[in-house]
Coordinates of C-alpha atoms (C1' of nucleotides) in Angstrom, one line a residue:
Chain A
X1330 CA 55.9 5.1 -18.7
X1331 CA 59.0 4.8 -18.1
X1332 CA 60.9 7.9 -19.9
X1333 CA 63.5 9.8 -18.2
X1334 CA 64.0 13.7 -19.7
X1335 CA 66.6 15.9 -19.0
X1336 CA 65.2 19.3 -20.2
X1337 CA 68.0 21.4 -20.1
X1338 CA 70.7 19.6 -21.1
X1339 CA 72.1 19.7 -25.3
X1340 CA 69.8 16.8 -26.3
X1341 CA 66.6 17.9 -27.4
X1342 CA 63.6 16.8 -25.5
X1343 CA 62.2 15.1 -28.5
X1344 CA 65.6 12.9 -29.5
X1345 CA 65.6 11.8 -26.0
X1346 CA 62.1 10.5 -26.6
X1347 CA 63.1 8.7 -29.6
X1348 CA 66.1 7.4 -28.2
X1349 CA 64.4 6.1 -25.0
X1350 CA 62.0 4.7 -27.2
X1351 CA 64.2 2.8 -29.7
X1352 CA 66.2 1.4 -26.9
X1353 CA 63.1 0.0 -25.2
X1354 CA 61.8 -1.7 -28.0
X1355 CA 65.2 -2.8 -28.5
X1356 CA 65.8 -4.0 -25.1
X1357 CA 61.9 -5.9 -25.7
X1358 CA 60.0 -3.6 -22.9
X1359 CA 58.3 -2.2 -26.1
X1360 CA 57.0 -5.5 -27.8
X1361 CA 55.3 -5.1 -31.2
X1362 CA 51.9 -4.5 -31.6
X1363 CA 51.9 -2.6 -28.0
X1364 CA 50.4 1.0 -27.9
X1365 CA 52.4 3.8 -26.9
X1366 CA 50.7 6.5 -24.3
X1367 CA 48.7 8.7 -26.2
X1368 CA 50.6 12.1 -26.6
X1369 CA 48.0 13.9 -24.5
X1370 CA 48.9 11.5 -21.9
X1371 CA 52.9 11.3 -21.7
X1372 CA 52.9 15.2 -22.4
X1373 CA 51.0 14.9 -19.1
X1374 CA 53.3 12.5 -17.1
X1375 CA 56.3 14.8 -18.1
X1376 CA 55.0 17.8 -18.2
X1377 CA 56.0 18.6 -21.6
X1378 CA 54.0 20.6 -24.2
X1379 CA 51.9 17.9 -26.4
X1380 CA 53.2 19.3 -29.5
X1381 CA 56.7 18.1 -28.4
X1382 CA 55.7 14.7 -27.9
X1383 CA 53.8 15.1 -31.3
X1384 CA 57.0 15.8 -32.7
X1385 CA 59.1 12.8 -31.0
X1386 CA 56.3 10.3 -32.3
X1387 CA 56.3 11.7 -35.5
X1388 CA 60.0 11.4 -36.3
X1389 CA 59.0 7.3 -34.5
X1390 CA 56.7 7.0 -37.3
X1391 CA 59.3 8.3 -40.4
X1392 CA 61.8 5.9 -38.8
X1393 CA 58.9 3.3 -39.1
X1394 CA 59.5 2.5 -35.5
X1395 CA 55.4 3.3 -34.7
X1396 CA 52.6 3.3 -36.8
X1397 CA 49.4 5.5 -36.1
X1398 CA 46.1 4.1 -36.4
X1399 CA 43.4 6.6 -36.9
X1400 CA 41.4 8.2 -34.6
X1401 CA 42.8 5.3 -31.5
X1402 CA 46.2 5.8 -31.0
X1403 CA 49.6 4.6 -32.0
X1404 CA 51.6 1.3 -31.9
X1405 CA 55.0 -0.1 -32.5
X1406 CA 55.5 -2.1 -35.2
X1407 CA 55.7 -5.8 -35.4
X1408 CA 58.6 -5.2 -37.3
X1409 CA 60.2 -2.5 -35.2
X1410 CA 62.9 -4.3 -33.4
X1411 CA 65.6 -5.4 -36.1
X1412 CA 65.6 -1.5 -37.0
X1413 CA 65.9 -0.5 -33.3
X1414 CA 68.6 -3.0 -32.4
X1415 CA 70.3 -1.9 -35.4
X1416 CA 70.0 1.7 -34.5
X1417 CA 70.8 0.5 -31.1
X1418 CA 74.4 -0.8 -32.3
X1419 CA 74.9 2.3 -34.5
X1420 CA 74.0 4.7 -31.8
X1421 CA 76.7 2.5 -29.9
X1422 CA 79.0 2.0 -31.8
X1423 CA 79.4 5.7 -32.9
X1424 CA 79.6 6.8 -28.9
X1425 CA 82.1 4.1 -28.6
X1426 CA 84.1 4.7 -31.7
X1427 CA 84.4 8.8 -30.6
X1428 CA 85.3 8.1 -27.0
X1429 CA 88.1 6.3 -28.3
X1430 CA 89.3 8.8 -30.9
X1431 CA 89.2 11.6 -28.6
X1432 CA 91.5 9.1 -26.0
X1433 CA 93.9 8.1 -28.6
X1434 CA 94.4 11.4 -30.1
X1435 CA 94.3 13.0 -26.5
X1436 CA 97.5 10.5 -25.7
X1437 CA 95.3 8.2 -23.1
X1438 CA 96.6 4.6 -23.6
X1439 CA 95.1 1.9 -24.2
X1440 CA 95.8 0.1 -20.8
X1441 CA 94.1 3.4 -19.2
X1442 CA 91.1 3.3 -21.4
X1443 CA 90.5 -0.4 -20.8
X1444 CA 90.3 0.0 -17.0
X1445 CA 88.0 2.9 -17.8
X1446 CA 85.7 1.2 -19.9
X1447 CA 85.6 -1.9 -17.2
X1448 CA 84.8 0.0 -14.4
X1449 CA 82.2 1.7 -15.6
X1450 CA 80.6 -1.0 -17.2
X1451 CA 80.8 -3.3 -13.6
X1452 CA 79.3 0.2 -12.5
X1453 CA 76.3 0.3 -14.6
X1454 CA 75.7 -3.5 -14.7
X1455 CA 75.4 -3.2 -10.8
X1456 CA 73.1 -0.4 -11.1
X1457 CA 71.3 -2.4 -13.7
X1458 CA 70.9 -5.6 -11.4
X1459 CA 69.5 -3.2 -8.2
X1460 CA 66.6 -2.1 -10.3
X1461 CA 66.2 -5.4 -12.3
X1462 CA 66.3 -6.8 -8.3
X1463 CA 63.8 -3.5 -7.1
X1464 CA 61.4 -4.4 -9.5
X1465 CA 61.2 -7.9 -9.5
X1466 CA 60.6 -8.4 -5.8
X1467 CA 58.3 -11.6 -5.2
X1468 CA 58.5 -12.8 -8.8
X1469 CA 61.0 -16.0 -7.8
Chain B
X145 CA 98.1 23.0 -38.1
X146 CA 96.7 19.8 -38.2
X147 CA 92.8 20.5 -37.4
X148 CA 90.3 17.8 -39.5
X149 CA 86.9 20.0 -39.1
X150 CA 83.7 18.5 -40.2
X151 CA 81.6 21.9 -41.5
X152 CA 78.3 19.8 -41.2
X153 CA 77.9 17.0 -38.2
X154 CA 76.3 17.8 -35.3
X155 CA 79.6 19.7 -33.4
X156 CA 79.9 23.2 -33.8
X157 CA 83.0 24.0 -35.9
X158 CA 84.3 26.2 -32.6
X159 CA 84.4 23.3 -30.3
X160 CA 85.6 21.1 -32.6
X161 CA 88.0 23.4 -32.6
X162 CA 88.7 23.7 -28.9
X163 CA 88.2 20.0 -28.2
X164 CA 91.2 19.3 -30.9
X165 CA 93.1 22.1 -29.3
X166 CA 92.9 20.7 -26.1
X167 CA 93.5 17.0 -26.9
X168 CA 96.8 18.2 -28.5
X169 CA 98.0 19.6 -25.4
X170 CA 97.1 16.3 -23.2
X171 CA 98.9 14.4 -26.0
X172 CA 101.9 16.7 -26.1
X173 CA 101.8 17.7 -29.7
X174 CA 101.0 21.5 -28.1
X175 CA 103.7 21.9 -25.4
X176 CA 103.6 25.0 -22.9
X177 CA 105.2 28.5 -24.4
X178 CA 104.2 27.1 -28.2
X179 CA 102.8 30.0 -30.3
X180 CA 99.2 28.9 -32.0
X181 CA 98.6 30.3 -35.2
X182 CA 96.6 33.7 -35.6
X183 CA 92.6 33.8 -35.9
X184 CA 93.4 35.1 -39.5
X185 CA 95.5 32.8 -40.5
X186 CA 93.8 29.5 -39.0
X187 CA 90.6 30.9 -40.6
X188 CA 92.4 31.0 -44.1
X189 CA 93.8 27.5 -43.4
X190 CA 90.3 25.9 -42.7
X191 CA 88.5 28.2 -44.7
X192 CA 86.0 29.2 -41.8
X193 CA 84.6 32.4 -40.7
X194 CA 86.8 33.9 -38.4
X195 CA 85.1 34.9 -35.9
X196 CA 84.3 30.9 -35.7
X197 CA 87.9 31.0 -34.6
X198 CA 88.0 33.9 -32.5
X199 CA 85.1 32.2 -30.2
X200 CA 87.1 29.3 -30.1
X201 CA 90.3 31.1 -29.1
X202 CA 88.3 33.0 -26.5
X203 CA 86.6 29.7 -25.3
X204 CA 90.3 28.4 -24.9
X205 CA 91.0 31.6 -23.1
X206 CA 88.9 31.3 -20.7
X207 CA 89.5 27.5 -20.0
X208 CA 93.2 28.6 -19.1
X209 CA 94.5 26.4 -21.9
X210 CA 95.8 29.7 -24.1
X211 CA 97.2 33.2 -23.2
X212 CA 97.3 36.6 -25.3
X213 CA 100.3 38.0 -25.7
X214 CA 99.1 41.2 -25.9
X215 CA 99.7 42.3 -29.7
X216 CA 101.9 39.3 -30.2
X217 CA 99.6 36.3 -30.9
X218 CA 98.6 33.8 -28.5
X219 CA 100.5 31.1 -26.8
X220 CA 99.8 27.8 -24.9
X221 CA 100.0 28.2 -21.1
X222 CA 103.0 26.3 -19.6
X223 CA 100.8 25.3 -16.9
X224 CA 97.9 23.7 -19.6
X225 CA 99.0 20.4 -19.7
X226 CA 97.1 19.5 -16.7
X227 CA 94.1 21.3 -17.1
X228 CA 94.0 19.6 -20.6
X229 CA 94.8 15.8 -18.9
X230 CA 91.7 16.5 -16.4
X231 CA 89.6 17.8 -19.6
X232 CA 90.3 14.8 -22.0
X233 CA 89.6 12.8 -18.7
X234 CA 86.0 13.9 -18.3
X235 CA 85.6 14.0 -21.9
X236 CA 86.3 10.3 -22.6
X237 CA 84.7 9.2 -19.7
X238 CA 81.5 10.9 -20.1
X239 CA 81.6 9.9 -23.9
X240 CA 82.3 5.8 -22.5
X241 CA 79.1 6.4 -20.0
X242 CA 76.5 7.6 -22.4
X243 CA 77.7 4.9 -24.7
X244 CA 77.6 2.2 -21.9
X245 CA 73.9 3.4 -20.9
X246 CA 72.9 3.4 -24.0
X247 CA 74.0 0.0 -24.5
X248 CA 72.7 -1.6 -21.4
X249 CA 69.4 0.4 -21.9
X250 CA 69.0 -1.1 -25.3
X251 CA 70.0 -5.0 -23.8
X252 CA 73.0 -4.7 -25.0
X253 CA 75.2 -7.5 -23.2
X254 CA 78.5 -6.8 -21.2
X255 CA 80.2 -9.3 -23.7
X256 CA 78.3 -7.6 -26.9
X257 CA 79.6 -4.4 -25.7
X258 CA 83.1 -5.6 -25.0
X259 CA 83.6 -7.3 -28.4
X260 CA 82.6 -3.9 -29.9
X261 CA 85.1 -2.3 -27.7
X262 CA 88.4 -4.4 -28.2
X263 CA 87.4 -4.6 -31.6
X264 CA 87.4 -0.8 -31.7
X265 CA 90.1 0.1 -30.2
X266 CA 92.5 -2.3 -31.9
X267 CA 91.3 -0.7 -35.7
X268 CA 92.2 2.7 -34.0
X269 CA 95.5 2.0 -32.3
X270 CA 96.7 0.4 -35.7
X271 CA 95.5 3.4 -37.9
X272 CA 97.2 5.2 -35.0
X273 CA 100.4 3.3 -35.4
X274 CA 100.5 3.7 -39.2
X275 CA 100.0 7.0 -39.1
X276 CA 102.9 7.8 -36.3
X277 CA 105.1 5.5 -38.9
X278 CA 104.0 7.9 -42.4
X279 CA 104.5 11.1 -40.3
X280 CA 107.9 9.7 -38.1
X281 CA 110.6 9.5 -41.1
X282 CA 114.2 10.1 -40.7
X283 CA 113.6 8.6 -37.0
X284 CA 115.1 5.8 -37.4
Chain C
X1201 CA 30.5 -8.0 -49.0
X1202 CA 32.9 -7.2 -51.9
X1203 CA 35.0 -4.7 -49.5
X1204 CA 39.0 -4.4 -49.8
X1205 CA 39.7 -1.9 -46.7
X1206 CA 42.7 -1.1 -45.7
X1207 CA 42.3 0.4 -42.4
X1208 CA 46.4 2.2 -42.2
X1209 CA 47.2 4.1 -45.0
X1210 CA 46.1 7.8 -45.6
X1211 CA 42.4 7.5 -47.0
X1212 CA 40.1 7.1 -44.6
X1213 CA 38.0 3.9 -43.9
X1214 CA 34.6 5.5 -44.4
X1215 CA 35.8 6.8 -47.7
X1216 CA 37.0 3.8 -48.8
X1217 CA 33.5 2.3 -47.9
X1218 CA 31.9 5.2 -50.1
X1219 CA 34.2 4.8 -52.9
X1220 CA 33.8 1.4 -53.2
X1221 CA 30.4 1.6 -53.4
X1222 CA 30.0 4.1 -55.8
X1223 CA 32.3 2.2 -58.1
X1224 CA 30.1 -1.5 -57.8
X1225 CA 27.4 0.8 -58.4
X1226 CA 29.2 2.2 -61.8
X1227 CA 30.0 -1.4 -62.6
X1228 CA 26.6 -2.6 -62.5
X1229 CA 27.6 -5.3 -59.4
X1230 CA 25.7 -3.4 -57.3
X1231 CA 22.6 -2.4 -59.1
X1232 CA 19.1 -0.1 -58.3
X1233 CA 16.7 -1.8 -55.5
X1234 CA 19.6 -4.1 -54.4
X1235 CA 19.7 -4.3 -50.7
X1236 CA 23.1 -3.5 -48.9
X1237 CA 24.2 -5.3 -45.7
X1238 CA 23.3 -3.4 -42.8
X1239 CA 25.6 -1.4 -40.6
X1240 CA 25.8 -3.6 -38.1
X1241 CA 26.4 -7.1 -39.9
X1242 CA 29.1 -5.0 -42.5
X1243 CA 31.0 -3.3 -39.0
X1244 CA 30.9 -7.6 -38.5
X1245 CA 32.1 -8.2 -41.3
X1246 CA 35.1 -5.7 -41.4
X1247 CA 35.7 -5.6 -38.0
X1248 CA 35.2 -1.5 -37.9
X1249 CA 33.1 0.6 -35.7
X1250 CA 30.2 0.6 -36.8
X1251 CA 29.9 4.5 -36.5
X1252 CA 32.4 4.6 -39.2
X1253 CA 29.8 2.3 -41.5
X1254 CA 27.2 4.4 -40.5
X1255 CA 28.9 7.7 -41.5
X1256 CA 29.5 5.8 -44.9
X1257 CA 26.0 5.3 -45.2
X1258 CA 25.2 8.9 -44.4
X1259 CA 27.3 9.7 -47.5
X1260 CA 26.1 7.8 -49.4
X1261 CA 22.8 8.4 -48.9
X1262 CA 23.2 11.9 -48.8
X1263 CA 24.9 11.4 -51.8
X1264 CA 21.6 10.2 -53.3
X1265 CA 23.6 6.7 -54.3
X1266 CA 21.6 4.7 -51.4
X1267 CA 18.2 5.1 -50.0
X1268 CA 16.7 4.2 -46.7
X1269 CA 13.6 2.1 -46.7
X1270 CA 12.4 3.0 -43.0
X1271 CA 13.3 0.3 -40.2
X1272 CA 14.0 -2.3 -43.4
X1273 CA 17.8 -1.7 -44.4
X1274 CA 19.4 0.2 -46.8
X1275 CA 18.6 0.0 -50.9
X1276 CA 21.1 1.1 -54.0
X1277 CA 18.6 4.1 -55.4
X1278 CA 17.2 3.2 -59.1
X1279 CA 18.7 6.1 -60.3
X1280 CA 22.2 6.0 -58.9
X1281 CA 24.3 4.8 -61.6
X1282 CA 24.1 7.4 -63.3
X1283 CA 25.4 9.5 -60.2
X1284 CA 27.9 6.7 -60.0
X1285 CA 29.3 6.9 -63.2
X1286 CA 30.1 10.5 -63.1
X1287 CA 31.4 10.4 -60.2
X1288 CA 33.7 7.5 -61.1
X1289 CA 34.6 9.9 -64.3
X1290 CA 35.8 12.2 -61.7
X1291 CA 37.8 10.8 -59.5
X1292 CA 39.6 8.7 -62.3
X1293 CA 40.4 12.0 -64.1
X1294 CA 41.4 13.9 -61.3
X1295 CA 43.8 11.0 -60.6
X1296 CA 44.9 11.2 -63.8
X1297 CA 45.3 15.0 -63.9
X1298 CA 47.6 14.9 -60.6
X1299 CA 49.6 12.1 -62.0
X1300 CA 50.5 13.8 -65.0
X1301 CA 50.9 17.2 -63.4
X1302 CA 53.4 15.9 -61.2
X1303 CA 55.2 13.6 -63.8
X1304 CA 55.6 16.6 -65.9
X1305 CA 56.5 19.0 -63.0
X1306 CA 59.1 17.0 -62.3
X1307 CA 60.6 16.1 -65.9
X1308 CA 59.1 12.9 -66.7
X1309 CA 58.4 12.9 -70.5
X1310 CA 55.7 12.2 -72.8
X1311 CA 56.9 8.8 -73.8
X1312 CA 58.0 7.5 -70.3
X1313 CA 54.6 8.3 -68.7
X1314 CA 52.6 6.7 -71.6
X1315 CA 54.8 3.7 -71.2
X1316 CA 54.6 3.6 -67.4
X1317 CA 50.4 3.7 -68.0
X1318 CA 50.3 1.0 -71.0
X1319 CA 52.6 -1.4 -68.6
X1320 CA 50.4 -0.5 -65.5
X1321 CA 46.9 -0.6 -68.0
X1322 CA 47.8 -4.4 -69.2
X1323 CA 48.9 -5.2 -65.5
X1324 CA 45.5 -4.9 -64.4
X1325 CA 43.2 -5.6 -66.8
X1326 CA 45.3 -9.2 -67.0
X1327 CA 44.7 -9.3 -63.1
X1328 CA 41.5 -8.2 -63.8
X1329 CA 40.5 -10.6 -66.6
X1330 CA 41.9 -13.8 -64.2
X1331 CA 39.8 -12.8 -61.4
X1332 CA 37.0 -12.7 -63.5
X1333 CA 37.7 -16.2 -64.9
X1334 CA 38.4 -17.3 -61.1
X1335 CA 35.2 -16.3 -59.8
X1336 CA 33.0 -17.7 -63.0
X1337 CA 32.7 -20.5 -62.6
X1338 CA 30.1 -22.4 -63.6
X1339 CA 29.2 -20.1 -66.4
X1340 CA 31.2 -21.8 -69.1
Chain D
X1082 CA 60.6 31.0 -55.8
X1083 CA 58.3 28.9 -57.7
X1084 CA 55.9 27.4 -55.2
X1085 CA 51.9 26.9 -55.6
X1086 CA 50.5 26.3 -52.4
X1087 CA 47.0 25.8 -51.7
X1088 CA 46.3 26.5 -48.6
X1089 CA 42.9 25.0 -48.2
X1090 CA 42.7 21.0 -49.7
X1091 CA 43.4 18.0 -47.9
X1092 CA 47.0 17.9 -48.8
X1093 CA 49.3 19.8 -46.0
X1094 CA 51.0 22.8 -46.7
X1095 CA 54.4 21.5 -45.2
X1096 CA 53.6 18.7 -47.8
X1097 CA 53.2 20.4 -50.6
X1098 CA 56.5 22.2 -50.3
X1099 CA 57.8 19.3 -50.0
X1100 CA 57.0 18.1 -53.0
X1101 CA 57.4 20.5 -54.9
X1102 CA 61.3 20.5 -53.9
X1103 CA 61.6 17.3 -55.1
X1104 CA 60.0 17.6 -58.0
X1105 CA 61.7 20.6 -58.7
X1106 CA 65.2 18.7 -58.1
X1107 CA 64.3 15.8 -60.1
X1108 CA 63.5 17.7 -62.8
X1109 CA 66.7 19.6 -62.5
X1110 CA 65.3 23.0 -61.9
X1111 CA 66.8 23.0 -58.5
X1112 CA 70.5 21.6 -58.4
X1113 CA 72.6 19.9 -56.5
X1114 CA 75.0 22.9 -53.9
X1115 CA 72.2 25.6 -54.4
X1116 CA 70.7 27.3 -51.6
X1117 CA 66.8 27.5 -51.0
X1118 CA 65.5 30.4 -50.0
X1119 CA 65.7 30.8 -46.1
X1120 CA 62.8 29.9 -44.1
X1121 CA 61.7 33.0 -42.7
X1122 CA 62.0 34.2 -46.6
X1123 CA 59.9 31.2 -48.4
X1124 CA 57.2 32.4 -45.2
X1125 CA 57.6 36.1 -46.3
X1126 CA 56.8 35.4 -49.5
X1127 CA 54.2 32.3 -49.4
X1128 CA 52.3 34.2 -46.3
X1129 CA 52.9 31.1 -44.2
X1130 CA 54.3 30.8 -40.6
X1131 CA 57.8 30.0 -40.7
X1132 CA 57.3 26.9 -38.5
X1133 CA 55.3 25.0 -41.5
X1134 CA 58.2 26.1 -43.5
X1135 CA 60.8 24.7 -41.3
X1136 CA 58.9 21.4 -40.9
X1137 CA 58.8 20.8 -44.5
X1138 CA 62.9 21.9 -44.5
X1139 CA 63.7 19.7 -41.8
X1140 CA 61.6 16.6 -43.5
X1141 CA 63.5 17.4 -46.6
X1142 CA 66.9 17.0 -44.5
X1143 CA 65.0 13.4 -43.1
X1144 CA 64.8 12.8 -46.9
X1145 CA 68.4 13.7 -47.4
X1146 CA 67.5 16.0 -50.2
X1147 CA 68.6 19.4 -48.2
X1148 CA 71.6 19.8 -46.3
X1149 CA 71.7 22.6 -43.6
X1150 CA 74.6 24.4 -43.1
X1151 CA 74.7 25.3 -39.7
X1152 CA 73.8 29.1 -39.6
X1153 CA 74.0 30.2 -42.9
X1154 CA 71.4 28.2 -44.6
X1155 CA 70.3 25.1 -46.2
X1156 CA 71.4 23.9 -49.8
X1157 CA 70.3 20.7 -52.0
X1158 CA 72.8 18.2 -51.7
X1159 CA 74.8 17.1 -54.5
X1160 CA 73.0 13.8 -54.7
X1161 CA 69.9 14.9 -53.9
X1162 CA 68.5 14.1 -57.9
X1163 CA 68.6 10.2 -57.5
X1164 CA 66.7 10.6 -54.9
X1165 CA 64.0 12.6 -56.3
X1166 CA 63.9 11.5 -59.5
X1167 CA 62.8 8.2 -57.7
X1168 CA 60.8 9.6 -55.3
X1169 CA 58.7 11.3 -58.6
X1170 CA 58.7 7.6 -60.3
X1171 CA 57.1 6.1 -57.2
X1172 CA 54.9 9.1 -56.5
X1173 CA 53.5 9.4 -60.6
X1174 CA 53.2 5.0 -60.2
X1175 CA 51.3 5.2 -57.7
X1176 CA 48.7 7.6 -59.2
X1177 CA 48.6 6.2 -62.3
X1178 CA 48.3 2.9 -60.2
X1179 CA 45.1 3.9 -58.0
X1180 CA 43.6 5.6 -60.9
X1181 CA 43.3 3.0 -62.7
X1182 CA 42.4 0.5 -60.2
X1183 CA 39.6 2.6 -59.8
X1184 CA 39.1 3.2 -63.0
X1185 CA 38.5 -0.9 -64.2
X1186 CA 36.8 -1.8 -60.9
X1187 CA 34.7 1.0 -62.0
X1188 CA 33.8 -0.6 -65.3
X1189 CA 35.4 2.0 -67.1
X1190 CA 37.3 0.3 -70.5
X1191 CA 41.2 0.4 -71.4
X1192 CA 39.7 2.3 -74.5
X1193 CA 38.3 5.0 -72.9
X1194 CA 40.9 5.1 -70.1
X1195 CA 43.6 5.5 -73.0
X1196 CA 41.8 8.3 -74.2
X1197 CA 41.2 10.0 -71.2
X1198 CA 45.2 9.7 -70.3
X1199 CA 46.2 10.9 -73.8
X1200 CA 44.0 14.2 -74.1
X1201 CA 44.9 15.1 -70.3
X1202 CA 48.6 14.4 -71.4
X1203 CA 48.1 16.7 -74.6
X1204 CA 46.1 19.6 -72.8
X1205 CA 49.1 19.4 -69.8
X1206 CA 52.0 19.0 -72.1
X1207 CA 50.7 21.8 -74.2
X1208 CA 50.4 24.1 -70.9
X1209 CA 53.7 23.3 -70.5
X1210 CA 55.4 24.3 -73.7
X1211 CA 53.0 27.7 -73.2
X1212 CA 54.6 28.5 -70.1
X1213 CA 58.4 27.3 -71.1
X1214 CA 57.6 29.4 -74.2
X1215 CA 56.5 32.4 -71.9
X1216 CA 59.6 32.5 -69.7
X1217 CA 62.1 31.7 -72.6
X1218 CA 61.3 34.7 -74.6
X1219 CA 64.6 36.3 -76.7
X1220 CA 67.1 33.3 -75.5
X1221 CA 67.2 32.0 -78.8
Chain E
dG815 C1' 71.7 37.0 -40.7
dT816 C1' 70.7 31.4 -40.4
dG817 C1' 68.1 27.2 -38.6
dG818 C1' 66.3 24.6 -34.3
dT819 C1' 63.4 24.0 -30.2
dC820 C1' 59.7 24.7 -27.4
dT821 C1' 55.3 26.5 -25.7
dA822 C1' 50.3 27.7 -25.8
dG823 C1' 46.5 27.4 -28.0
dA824 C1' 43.2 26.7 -31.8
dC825 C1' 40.9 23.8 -35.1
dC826 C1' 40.2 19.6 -37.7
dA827 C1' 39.2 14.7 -39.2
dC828 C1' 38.7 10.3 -37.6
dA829 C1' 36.8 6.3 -34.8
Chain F
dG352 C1' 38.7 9.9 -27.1
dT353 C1' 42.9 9.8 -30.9
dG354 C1' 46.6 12.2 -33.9
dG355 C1' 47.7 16.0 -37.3
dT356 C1' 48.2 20.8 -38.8
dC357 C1' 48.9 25.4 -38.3
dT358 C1' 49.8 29.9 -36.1
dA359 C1' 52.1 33.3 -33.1
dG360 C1' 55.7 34.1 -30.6
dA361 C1' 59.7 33.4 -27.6
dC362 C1' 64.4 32.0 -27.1
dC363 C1' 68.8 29.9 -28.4
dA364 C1' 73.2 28.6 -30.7
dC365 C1' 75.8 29.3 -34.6
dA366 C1' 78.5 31.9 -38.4

DNA sequence: GTGGTCTAGACCACA
DNA sequence: GTGGTCTAGACCACA
């Protein structure tokens, strides 16, 4: 799949799970109804202890982002993505809403925080649009 | 002083502590020379352990932001102001990129995002501004 | 067949399968010498692995509530409502038990839990009673 | 502390604790700002790995019934009896609910149902006032 | 001292 | 095969 994990880092390995997960279903790669690697298997791919993954899916299935069926494996939700693009925005919005209070109160204006926030965003929405272009070679 | 310290939350109390330390400096409110207020006493003030306050003094310490006068209390380095500037730098920008990946990740769009932005950062300069008014009488 | 599974939740399909048997058993729906559907045609009807029907059946016959008539099917034993009744006995009063133990373990009185069980009592046996006069037709 | 856990039977250890704190909240037993025992404490005691401890804590914090302070413990939060007083409504319902759904599809009448329900209540409520009686002794 | 994270590994029920 | 539970034990940050 697709996850990327930073295991040093503050975040633990099993937020970024859920967090790359939320924001794929959000984004619609994860579509409703679609299983989810088994944990034997992504604790595989990234060479993480299974338990660990056990952990990130359960937390997916007390948010009611997944659902386990017994004994076959786990889905998400046909109702996951309003809660995930909600989470999405909070998630968002908080990051947003502290970068600027540390700015404000650190005396940055609001003329250097603007440029700031427009450059990296042309920044990452080229980056986006290189692997959106990578990916989708021959598909026109 | 003027620290607003969230006990619970996710930041230790210490680097709160730093992080508002060091924004005060970039903003000017902490100028080069001023004296800081004693581990004991800021401990009293914010009710917090004090050697919660003694790692956060030594963190500043070693960050060149404060210097011990030995057996006379600590002062803000006259040469901090920089060092603080490059630090609330790094600290918004990093906070704006997470946020902005995070976003995009989620398919968020540029103009979603942007709205969220502008919209922020207006409610926060005008709860700046009122603020600056309440605190800034006899100034006119 | 009569079946209601529900094949999330936290009791197991085969269970279900079991307990719903013993129950039309108790009821006198399903009653001694009847024939029950075989594996395959109820793991059909259900759309279940049949291994989870057959492990049903196991029970259930190791329960002494079905009997296998070799190569022919599966029949309800003459002699299992008796078995069945009991066993409904139980597992009604152990539901009961719990639900009082933990309504009075955590503060729940007397009068609001015989309330909650006279509203819930006439609830069904009015659902009960309509289904009844839904599927009689005829018999007036 | 005031735990029963039974290590063997199908409910979960971590589950049981859990329960049992928020049935000891709702019923006022444990309050709102009061610390629970730690978790290497509860395992002492209970003979229990820590870890099964700490996943039922950090569920409870998921449930926003505990608070953890950040090093020196966790405590029930101040609104914490809402919750659990809720939580034990939906938790008794839905006993009394199944039981008696299997109850009447189990032919069993309201009559004997009623009776069943009232002498479990009398033998339980009457264990109860034992035990209060036990622990109370001389406070009058 | 406190809780939180992670690993390794065992064992289980279910399908 | 699947997920779920539990243990033992290490290591960490925080107060």
């Amino acid at each position: 799949m697709f996850f990327s994990i930073d295991a040093d880092g503050d975040v633990p390995i099993y937020e970024q799970i859920v967090r790359q997960v939320k924001l794929a279903v959000a984004d619609g790669i994860l579509v409703g109804g679609q299983m989810v690697p088994s944990v034997r298997q992504l604790a595989g791919e990234l060479a993480i202890n299974s338990n660990t993954i056990a952990r990130a899916y359960q937390e997916l299935q007390s948010d009611r982002v997944l659902e386990s069926l017994r004994g076959r494996g786990m889905i998400v939700r046909r109702d996951a993505i309003k809660r995930c693009t909600k989470a999405r925005n909070s998630l968002v919005a908080d990051g947003v809403r502290r970068a600027l209070a540390d700015a404000l109160s650190g005396g940055m204006t609001a003329e250097e925080l603007r440029e700031l926030f427009e450059a990296e965003l042309e920044r990452q929405s080229a980056m986006a649009e290189q692997s959106k272009l990578a990916s989708g070679n021959g598909a026109s």
